Coordinates of N, CA, C and O in Angstrom, one line a residue:
X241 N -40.3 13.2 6.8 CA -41.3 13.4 5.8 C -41.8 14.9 5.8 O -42.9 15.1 5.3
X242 N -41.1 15.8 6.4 CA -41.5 17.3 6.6 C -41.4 18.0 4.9 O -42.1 19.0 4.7
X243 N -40.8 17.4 4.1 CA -40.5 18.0 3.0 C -41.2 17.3 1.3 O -41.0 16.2 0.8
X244 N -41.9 18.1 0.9 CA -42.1 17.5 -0.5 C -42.6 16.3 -0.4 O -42.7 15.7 0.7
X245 N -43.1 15.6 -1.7 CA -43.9 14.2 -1.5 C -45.0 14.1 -1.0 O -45.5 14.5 0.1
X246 N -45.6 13.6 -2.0 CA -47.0 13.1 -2.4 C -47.8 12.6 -1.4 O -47.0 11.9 -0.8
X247 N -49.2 12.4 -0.6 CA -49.2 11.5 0.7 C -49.2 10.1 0.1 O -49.1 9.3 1.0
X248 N -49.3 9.8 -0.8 CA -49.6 8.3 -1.3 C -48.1 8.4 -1.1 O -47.8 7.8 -0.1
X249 N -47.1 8.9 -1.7 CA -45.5 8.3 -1.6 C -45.0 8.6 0.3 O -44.1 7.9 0.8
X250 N -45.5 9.3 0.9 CA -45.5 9.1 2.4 C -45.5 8.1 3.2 O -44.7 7.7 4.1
X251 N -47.3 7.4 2.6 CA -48.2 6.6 3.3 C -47.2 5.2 2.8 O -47.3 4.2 3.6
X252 N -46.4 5.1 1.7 CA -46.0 3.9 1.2 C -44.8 3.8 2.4 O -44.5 2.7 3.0
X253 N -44.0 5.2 2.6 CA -42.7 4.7 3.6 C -43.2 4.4 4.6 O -42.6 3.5 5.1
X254 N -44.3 4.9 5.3 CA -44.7 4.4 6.7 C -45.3 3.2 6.8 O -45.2 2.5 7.8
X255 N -46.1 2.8 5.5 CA -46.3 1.1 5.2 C -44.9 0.5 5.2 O -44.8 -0.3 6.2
X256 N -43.9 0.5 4.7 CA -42.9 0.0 5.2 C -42.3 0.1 6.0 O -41.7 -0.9 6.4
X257 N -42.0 1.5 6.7 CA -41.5 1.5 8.2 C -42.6 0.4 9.5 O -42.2 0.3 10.6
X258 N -43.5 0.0 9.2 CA -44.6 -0.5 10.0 C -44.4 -2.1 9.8 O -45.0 -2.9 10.4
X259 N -43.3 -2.3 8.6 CA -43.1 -3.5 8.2 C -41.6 -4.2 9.4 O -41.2 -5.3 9.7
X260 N -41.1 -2.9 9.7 CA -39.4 -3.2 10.0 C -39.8 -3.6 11.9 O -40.8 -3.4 12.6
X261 N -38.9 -4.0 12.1 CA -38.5 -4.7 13.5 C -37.7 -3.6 14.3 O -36.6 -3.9 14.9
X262 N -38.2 -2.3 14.3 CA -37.3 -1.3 14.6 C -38.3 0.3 15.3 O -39.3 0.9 14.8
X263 N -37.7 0.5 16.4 CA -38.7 2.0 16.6 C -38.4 3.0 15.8 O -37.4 2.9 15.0
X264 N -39.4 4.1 15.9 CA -38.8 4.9 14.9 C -39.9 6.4 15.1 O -41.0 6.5 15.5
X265 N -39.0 7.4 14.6 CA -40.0 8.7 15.0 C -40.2 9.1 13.3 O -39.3 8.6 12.6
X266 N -41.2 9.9 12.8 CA -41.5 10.3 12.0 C -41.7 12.1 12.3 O -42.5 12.5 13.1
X267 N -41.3 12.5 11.8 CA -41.8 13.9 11.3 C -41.8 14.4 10.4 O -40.9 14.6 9.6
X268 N -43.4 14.9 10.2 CA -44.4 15.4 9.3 C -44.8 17.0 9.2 O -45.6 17.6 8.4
X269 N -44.0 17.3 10.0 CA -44.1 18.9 10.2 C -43.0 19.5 9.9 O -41.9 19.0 10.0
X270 N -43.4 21.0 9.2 CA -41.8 21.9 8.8 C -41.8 22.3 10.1 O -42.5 22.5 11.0
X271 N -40.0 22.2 9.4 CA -39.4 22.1 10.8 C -38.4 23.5 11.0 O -37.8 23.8 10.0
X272 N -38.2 24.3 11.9 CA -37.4 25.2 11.9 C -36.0 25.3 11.7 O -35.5 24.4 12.4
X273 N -35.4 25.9 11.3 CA -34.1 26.0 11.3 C -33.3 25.6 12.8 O -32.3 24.8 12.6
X274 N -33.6 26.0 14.3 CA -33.1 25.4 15.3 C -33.8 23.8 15.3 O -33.0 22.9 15.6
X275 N -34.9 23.3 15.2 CA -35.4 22.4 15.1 C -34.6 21.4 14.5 O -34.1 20.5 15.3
X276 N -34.4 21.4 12.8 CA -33.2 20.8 12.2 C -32.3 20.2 13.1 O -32.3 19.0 13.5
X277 N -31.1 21.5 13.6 CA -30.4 21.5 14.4 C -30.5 20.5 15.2 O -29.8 19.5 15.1
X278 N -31.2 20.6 16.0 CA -31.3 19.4 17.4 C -31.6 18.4 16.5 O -31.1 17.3 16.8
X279 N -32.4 18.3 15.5 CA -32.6 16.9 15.0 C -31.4 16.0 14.4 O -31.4 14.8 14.1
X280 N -30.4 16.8 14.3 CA -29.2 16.4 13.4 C -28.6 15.9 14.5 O -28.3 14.7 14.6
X281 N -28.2 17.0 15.5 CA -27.7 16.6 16.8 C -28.1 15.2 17.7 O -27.2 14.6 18.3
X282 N -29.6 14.7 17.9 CA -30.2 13.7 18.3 C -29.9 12.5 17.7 O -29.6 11.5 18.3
X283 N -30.2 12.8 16.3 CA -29.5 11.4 15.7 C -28.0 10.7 16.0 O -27.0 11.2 16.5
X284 N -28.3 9.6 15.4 CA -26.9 8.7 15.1 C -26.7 8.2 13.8 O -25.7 8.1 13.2
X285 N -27.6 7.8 13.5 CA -27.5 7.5 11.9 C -28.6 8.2 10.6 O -29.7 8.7 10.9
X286 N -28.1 8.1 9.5 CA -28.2 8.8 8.4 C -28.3 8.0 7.4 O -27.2 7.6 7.0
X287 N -29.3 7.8 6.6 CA -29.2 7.2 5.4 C -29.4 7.8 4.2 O -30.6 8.2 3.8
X288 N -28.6 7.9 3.7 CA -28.5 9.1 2.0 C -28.9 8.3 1.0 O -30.0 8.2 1.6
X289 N -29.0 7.7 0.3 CA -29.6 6.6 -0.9 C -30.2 7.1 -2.1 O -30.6 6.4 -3.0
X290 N -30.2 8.7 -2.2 CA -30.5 9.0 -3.1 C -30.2 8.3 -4.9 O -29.2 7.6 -5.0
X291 N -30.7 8.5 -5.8 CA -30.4 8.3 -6.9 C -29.0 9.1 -7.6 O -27.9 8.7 -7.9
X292 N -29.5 10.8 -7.6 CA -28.5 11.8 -7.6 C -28.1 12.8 -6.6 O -28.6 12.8 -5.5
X293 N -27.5 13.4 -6.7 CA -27.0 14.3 -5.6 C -26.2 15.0 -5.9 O -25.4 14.6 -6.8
X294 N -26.0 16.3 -5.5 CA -24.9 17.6 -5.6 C -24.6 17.7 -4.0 O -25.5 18.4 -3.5
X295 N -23.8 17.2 -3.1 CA -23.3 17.1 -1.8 C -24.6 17.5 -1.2 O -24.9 18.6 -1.6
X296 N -25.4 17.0 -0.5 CA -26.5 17.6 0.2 C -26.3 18.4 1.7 O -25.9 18.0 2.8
X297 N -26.7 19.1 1.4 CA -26.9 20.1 2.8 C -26.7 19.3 4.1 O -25.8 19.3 5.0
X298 N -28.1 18.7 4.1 CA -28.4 17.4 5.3 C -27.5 16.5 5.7 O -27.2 16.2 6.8
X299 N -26.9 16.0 4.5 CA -26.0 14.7 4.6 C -24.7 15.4 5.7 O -24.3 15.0 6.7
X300 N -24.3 16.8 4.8 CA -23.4 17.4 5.5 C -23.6 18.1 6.3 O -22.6 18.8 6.7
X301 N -24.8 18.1 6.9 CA -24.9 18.6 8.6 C -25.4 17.3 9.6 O -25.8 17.5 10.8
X302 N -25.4 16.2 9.1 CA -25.8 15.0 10.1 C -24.3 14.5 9.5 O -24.6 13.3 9.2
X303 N -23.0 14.6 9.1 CA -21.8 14.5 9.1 C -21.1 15.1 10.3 O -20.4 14.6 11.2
X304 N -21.6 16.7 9.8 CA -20.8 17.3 10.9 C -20.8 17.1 12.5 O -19.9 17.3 13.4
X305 N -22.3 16.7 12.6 CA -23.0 16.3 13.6 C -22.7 14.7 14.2 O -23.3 14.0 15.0
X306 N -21.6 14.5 13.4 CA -21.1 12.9 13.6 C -21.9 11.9 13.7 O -21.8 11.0 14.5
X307 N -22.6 12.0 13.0 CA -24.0 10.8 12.7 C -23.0 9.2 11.8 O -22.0 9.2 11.1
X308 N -23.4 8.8 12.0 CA -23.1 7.3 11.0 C -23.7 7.8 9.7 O -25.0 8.0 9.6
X309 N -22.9 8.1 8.7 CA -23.7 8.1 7.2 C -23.8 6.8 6.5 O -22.7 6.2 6.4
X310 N -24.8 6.4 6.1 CA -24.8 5.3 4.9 C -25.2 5.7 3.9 O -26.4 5.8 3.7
X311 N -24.1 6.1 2.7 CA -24.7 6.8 1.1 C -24.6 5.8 -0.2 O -24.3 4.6 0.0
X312 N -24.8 6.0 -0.9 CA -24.1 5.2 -2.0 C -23.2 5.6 -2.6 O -23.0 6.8 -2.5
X313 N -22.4 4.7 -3.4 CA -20.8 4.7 -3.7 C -21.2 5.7 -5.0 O -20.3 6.5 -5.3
X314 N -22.6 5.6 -5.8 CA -22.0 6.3 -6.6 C -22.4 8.0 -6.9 O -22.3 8.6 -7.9
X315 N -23.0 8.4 -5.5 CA -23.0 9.8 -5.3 C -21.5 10.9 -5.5 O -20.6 10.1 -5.5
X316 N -21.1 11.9 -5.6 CA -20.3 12.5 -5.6 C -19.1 13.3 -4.5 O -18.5 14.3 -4.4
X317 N -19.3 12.1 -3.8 CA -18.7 12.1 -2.6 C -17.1 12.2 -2.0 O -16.7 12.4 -0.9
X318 N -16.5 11.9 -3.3 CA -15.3 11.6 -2.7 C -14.3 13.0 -2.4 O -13.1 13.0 -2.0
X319 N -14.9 14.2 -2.8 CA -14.1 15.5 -2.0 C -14.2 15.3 -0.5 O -13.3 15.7 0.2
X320 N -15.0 14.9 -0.1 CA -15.5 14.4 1.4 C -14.6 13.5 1.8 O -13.8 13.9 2.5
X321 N -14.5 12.2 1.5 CA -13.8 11.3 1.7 C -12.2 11.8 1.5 O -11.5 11.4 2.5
X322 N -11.6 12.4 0.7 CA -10.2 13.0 0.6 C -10.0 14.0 1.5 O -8.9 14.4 1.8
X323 N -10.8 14.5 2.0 CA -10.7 15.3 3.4 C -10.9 15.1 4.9 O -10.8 15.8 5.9
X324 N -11.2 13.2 4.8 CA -11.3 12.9 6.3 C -12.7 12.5 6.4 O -13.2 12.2 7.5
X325 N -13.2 12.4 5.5 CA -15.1 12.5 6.3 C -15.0 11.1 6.1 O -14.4 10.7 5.1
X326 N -15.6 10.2 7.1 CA -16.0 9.1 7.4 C -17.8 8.7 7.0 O -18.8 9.3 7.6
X327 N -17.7 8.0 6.3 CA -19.1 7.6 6.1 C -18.6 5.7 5.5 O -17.5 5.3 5.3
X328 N -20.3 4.8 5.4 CA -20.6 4.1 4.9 C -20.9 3.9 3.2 O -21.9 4.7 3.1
X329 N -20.8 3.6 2.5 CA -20.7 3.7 1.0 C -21.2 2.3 0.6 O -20.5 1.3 0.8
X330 N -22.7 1.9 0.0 CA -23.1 0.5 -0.7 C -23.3 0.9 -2.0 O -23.7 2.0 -2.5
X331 N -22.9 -0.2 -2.6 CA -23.0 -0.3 -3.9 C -24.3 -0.2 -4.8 O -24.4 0.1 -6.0
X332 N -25.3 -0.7 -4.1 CA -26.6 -0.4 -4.4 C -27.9 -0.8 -3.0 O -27.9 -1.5 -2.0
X333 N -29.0 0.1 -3.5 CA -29.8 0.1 -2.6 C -29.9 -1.1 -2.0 O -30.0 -1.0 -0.8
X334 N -30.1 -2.5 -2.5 CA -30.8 -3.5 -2.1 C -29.2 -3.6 -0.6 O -29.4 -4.2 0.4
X335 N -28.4 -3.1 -0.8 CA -27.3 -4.0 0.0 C -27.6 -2.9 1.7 O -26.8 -3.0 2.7
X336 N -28.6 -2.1 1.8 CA -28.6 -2.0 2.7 C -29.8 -2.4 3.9 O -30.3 -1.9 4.9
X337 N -30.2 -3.8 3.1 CA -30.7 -4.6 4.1 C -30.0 -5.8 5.1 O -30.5 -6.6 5.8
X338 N -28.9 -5.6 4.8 CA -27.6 -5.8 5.6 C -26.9 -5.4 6.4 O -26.6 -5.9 7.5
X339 N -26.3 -4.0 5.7 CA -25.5 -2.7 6.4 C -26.5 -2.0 7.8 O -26.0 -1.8 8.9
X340 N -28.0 -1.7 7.3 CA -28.4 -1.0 8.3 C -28.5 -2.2 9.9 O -28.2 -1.8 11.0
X341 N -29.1 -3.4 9.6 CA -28.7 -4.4 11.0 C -27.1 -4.2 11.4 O -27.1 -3.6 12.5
X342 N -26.2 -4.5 11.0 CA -25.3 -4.3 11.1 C -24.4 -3.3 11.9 O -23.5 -3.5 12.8
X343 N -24.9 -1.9 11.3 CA -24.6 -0.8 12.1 C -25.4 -0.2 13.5 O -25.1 0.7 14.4
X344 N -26.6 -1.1 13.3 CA -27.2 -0.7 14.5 C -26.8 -1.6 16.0 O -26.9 -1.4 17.2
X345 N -26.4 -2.8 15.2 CA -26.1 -4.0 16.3 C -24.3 -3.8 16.8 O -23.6 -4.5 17.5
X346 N -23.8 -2.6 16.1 CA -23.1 -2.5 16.6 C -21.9 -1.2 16.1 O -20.7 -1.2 15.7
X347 N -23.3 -0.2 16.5 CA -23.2 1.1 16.9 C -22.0 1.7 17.7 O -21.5 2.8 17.5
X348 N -21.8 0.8 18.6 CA -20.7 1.7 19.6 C -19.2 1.5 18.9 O -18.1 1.9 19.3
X349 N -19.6 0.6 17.7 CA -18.0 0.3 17.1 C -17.7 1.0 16.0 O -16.6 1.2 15.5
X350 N -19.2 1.4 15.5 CA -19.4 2.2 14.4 C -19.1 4.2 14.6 O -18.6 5.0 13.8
X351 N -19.6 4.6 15.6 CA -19.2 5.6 16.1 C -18.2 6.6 16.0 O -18.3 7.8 15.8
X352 N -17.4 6.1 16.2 CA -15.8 6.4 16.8 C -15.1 7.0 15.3 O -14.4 8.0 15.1
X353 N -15.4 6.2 14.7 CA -14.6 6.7 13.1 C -15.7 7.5 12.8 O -16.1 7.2 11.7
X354 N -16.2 8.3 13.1 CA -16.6 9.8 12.8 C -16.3 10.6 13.1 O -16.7 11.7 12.6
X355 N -14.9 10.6 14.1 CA -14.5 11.8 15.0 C -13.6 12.9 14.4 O -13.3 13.9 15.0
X356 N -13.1 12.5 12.8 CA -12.6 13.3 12.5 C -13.9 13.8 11.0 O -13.6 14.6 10.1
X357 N -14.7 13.3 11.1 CA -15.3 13.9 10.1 C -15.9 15.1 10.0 O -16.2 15.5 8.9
X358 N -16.3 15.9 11.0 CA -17.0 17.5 11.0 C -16.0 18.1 10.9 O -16.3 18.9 10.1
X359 N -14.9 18.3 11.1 CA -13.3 18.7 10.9 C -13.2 18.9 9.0 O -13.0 20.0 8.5
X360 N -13.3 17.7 8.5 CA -13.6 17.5 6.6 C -15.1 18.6 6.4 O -15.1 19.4 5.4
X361 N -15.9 18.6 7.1 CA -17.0 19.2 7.1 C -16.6 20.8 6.8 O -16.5 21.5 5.8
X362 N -16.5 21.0 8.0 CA -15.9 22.8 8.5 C -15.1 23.0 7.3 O -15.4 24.1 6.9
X363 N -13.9 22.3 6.5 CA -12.5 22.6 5.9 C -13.7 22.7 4.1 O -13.8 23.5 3.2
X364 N -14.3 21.8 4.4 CA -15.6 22.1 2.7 C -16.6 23.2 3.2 O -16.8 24.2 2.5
X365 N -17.2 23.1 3.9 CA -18.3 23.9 4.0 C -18.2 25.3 4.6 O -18.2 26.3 3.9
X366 N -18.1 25.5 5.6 CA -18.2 26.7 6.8 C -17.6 27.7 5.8 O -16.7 27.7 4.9
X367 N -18.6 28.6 6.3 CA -18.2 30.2 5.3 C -16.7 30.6 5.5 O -15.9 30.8 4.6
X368 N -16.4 30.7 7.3 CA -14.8 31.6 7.2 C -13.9 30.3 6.3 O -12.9 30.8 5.9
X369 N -14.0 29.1 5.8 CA -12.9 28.3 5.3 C -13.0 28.3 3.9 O -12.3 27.8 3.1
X370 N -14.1 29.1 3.5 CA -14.4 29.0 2.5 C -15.0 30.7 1.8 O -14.6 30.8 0.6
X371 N -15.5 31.5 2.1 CA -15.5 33.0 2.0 C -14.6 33.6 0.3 O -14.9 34.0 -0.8
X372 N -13.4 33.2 1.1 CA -12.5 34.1 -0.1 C -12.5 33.1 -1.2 O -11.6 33.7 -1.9
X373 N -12.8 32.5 -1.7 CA -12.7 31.9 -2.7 C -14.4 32.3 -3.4 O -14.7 32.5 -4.6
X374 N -15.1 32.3 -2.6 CA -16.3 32.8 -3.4 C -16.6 34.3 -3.6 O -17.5 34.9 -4.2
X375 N -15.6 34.9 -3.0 CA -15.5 35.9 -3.2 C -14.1 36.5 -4.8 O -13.8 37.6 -5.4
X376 N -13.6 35.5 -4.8 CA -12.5 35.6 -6.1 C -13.4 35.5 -7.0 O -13.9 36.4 -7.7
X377 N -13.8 33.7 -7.0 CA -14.9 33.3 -8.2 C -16.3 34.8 -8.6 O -17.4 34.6 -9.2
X378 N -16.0 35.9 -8.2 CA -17.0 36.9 -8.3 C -16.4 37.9 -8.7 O -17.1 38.7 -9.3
X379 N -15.3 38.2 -8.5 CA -14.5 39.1 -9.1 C -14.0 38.7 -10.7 O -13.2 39.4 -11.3

């Protein structure tokens, strides 16, 4: 919750996180750029659910960071997926009051098929894989 949002639309996720059967950390503070980092790193899972999306920054550094992603199918995802990246895909929000028990009860099975996905990450994102082409498109 470090970003944007209203406290009433805050106070409503932490009314519901208060509702769940699950620990959980919150942070409400901007966070630094190394901060991020270890936070991407710490995790294991990721839930993307947005409505829309243009590849998100975040999604694709808790990817690279081999997190478990859960997004929806109908984000813009599949240059990701044609290149190796491993994630979770529901068809709509309501279905991940299934998927998230699921993946937490059995995490260590879920894991593993991430190992080639920061690899898909690096080959889309990382400047040296990607450089000369933004430098054509400018010419």
């Amino acid at each position: 919750l470090t970003y944007q949002g209203t406290e009433k639309y805050k106070n409503r996720i932490l009314d519901k996180l208060n509702q769940l059967p699950y620990s959980y950390k919150v942070y409400a503070d901007f966070m630094t750029d190394v901060e991020v980092a270890h936070l991407r790193n710490a995790s294991d899972i990721m839930i993307q659910l947005q409505t829309t999306d243009q590849l998100s920054g975040s999604m694709q550094e808790h990817l690279f960071a081999k997190n478990v992603v859960i997004t929806g199918s109908w984000l813009p995802y599949l240059a990701l997926k044609e290149e190796g990246a491993w994630f979770i895909e529901v068809d709509k929000i309501d279905e991940l009051v299934t998927v998230l028990p699921e993946v937490l009860e059995n995490y260590k099975g879920y894991a593993p098929k991430t190992v080639n996905t920061s690899k898909a990450i690096a080959k889309l994102s990382l400047w040296d894989q990607n450089i000369d082409s933004w430098i054509a498109l400018y010419k």
